[in-house]
PDB file of C-alpha atoms in Angstrom:
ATOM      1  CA  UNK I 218     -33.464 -74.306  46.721  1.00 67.00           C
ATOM      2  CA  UNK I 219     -30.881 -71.167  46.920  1.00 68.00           C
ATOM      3  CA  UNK I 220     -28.952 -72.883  43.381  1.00 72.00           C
ATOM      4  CA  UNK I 221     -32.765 -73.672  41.631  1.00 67.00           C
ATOM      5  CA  UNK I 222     -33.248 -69.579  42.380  1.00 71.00           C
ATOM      6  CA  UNK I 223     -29.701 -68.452  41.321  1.00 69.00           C
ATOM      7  CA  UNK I 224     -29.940 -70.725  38.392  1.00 64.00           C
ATOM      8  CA  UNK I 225     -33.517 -69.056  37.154  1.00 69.00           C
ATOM      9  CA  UNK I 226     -32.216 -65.884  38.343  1.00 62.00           C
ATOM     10  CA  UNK I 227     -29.173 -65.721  35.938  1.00 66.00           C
ATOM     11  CA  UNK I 228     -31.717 -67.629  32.876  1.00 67.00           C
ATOM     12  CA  UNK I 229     -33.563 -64.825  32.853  1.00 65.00           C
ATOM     13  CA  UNK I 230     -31.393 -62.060  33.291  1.00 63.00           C
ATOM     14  CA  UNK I 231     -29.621 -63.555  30.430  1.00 63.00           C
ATOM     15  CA  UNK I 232     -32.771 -63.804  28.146  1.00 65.00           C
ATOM     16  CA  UNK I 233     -33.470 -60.095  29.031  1.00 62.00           C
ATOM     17  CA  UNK I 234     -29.947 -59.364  28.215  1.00 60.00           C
ATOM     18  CA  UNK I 235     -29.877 -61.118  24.967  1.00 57.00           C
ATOM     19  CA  UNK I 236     -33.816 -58.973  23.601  1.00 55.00           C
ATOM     20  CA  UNK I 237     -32.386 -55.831  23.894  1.00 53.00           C
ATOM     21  CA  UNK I 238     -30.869 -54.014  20.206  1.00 57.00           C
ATOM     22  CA  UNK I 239     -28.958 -51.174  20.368  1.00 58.00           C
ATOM     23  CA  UNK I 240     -27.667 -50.223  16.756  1.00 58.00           C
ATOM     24  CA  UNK I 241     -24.362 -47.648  16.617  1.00 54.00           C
ATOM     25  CA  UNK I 242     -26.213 -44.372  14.835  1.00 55.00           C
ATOM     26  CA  UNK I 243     -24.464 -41.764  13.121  1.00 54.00           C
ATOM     27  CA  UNK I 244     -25.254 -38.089  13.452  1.00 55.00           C
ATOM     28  CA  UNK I 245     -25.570 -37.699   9.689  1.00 53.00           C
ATOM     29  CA  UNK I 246     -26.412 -33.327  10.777  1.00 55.00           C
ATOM     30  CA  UNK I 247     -22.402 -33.947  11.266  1.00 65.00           C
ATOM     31  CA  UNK I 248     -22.239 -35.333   8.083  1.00 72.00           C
ATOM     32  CA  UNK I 249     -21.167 -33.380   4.736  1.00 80.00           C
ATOM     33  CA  UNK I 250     -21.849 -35.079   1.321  1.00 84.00           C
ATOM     34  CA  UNK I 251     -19.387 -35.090  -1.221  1.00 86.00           C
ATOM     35  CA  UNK I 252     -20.817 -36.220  -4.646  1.00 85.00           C
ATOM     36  CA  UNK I 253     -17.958 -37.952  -6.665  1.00 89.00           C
ATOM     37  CA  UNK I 254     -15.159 -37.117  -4.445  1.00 94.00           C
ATOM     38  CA  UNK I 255     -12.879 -38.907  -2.595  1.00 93.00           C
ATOM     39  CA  UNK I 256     -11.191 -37.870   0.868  1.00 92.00           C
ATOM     40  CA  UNK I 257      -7.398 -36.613   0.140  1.00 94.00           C
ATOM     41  CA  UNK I 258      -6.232 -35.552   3.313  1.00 94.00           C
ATOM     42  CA  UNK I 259      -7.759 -34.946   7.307  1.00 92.00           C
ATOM     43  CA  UNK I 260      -6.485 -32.296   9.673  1.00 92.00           C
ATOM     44  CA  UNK I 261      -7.199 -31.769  13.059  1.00 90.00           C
ATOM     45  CA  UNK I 262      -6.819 -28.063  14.170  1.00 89.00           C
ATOM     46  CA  UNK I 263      -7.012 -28.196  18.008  1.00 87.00           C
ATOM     47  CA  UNK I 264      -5.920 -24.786  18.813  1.00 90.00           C
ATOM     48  CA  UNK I 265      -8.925 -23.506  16.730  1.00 88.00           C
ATOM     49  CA  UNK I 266     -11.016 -26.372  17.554  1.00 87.00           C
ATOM     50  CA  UNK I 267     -11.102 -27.581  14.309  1.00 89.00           C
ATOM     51  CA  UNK I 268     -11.454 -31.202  12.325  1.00 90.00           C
ATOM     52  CA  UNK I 269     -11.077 -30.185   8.312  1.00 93.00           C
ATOM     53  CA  UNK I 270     -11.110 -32.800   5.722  1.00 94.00           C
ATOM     54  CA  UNK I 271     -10.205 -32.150   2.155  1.00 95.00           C
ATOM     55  CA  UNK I 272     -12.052 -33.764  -0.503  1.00 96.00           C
ATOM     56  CA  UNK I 273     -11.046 -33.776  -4.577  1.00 95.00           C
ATOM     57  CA  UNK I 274     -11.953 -35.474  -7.554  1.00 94.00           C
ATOM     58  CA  UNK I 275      -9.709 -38.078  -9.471  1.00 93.00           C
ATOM     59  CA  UNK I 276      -7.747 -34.776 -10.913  1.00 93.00           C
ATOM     60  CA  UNK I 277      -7.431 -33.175  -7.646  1.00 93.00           C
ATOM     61  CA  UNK I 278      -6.487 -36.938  -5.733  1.00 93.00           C
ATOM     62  CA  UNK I 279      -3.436 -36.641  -8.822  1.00 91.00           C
ATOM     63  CA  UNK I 280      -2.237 -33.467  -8.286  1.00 91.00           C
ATOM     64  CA  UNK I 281      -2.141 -34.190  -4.643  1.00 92.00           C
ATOM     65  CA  UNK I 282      -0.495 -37.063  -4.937  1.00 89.00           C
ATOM     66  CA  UNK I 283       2.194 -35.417  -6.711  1.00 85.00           C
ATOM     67  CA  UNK I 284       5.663 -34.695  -4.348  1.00 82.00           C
ATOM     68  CA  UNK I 285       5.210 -30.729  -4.844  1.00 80.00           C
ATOM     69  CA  UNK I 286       1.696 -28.523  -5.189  1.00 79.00           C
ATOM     70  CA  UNK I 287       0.518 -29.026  -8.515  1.00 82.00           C
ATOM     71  CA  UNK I 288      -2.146 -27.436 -10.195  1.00 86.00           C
ATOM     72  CA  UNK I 289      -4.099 -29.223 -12.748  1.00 88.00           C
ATOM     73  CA  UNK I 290      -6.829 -28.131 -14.970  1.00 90.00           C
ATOM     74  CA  UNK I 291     -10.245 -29.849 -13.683  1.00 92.00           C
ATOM     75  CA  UNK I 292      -9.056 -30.902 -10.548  1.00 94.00           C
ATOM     76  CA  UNK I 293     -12.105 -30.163  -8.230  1.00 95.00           C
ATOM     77  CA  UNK I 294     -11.626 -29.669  -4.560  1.00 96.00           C
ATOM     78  CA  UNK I 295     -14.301 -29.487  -1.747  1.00 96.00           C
ATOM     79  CA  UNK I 296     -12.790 -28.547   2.306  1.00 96.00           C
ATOM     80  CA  UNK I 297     -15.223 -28.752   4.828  1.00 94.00           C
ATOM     81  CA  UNK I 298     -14.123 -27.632   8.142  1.00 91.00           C
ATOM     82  CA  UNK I 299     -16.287 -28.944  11.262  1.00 90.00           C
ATOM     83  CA  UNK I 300     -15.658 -27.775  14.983  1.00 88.00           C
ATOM     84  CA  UNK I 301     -14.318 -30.094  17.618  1.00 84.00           C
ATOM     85  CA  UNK I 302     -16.943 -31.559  20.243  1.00 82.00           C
ATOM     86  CA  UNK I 303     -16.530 -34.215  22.850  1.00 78.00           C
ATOM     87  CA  UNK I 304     -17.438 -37.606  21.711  1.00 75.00           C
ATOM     88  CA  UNK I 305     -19.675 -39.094  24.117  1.00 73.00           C
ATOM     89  CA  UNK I 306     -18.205 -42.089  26.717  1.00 73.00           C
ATOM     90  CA  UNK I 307     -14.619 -41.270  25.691  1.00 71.00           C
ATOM     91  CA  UNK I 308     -13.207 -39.112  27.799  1.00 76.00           C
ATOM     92  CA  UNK I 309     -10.542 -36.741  25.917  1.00 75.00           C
ATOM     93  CA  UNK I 310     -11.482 -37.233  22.770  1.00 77.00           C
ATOM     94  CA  UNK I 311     -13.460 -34.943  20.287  1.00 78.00           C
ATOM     95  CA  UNK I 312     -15.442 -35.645  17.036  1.00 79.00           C
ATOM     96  CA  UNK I 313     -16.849 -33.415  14.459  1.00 80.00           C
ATOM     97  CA  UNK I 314     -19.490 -31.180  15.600  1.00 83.00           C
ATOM     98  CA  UNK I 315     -21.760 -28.544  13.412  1.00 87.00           C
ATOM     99  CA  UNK I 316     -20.040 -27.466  10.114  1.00 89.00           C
ATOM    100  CA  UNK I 317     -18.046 -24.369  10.409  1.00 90.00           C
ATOM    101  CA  UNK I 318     -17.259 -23.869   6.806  1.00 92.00           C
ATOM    102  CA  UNK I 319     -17.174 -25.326   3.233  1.00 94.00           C
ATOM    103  CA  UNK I 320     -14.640 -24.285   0.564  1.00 95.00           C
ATOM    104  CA  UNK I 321     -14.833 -25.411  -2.756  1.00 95.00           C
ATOM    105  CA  UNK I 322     -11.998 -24.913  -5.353  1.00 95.00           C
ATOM    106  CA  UNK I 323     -11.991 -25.588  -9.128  1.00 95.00           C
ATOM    107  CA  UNK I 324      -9.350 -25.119 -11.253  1.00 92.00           C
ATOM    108  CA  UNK I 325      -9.835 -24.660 -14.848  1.00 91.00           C
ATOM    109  CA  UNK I 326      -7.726 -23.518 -17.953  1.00 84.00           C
ATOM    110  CA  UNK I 327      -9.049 -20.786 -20.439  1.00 76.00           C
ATOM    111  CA  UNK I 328      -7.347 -19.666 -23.732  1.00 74.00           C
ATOM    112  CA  UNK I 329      -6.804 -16.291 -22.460  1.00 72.00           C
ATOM    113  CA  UNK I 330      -5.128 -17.659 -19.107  1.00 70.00           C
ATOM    114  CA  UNK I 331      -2.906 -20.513 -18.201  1.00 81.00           C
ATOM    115  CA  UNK I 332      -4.965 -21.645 -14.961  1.00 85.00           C
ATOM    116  CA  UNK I 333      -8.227 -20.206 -13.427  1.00 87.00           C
ATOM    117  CA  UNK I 334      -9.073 -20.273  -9.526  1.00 88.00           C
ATOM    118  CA  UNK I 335     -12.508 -20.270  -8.734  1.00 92.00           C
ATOM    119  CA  UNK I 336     -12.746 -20.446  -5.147  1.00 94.00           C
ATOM    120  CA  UNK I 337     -16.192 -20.006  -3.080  1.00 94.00           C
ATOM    121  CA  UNK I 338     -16.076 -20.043   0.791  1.00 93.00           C
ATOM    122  CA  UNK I 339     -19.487 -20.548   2.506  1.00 91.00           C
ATOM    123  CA  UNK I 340     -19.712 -20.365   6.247  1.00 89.00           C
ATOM    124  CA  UNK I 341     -21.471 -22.980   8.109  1.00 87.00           C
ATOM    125  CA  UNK I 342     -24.108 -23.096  11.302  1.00 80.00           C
ATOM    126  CA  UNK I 343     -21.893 -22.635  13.463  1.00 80.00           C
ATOM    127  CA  UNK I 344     -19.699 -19.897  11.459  1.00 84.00           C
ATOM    128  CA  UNK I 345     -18.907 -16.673  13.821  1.00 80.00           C
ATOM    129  CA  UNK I 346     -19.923 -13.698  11.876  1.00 76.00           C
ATOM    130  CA  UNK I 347     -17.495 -11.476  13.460  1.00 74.00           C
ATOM    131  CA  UNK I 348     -14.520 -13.575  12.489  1.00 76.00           C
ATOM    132  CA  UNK I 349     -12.897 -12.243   9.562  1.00 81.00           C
ATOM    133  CA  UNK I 350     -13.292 -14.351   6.045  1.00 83.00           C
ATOM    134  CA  UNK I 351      -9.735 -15.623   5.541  1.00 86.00           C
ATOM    135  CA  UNK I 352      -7.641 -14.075   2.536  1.00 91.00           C
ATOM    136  CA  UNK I 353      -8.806 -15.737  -0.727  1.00 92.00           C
ATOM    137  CA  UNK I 354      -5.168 -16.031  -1.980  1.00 92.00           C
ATOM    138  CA  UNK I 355      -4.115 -17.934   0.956  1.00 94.00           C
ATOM    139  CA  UNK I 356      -6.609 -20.392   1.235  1.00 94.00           C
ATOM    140  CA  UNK I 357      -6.171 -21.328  -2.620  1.00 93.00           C
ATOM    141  CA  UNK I 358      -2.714 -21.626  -1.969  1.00 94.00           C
ATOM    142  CA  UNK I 359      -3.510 -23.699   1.351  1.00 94.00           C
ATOM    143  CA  UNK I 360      -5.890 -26.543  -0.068  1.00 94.00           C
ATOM    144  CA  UNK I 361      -3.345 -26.973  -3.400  1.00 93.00           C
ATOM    145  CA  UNK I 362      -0.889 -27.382  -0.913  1.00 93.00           C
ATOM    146  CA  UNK I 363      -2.046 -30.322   0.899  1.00 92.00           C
ATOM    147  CA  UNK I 364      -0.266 -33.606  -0.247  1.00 92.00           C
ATOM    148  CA  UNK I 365      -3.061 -37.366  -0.605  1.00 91.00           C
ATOM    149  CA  UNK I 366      -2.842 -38.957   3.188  1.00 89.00           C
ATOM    150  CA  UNK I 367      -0.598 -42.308   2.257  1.00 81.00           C
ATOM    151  CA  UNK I 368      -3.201 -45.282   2.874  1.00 69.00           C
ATOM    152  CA  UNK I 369      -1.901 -48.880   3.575  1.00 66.00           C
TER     153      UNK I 369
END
């Protein structure tokens, strides 16, 4: 009688078991969308809190993938900075949270000038206002700097 109970028992905890759906979902309010760009590099900032991930289009993915920082007219760039947050069930380990800023960098050529720089910063939700904007020179110089992540 005891193994005819057990037996049901474990059928229909089984059964039960085997209804249940749970789908992985993403936070897309986490997400950013980049239209016609592809990721160059990631950097995680963890004495700011940061997760940044820099973004170009086929231009900028060349003149990253050069050895030194290369400009090139047309290249396109888009960094989007997120703060860190705890991922749930995994202890130590942080995701992307709310955006804390978006950068966008085009480069261009002109007959007057050899190369253009038009650079737009846009601070995010979760942007402190009274947190200086960072030097416009430096952050152009920053996101040209940073060489294609070497894939497998």
């Amino acid at each position: 009688m005891l193994k005819v109970i057990s037996c049901t028992l474990s059928v229909a905890l089984l059964c039960g078991a085997c209804q249940q759906k749970k789908n992985a979902v993403l936070a897309p309010e986490y997400l950013y969308e980049v239209k016609n760009q592809k990721p160059i590099c990631s950097l995680i900032d963890n004495k700011k809190g940061n997760i940044l991930m820099l973004y170009g289009n086929d231009i900028a993915l060349c003149a990253a993938n050069y050895p030194v920082a290369k400009q090139l007219p047309g290249a396109y760039y888009t960094l989007v900075t997120w703060k860190q947050k705890q991922m749930p069930s995994w202890y130590g380990t942080n995701m992307n949270g709310e955006i804390y800023t978006v950068e966008t960098l085009k480069i261009s050529q002109t007959d007057i000038e050899p190369l253009k720089s038009d650079y737009q910063f846009v601070p995010g939700s979760s942007y402190i206002s009274t947190v200086a904007r960072p030097d416009r020179n430096e952050r152009i110089r920053f996101i040209i700097d940073q060489r294609a992540a070497v894939l497998p």
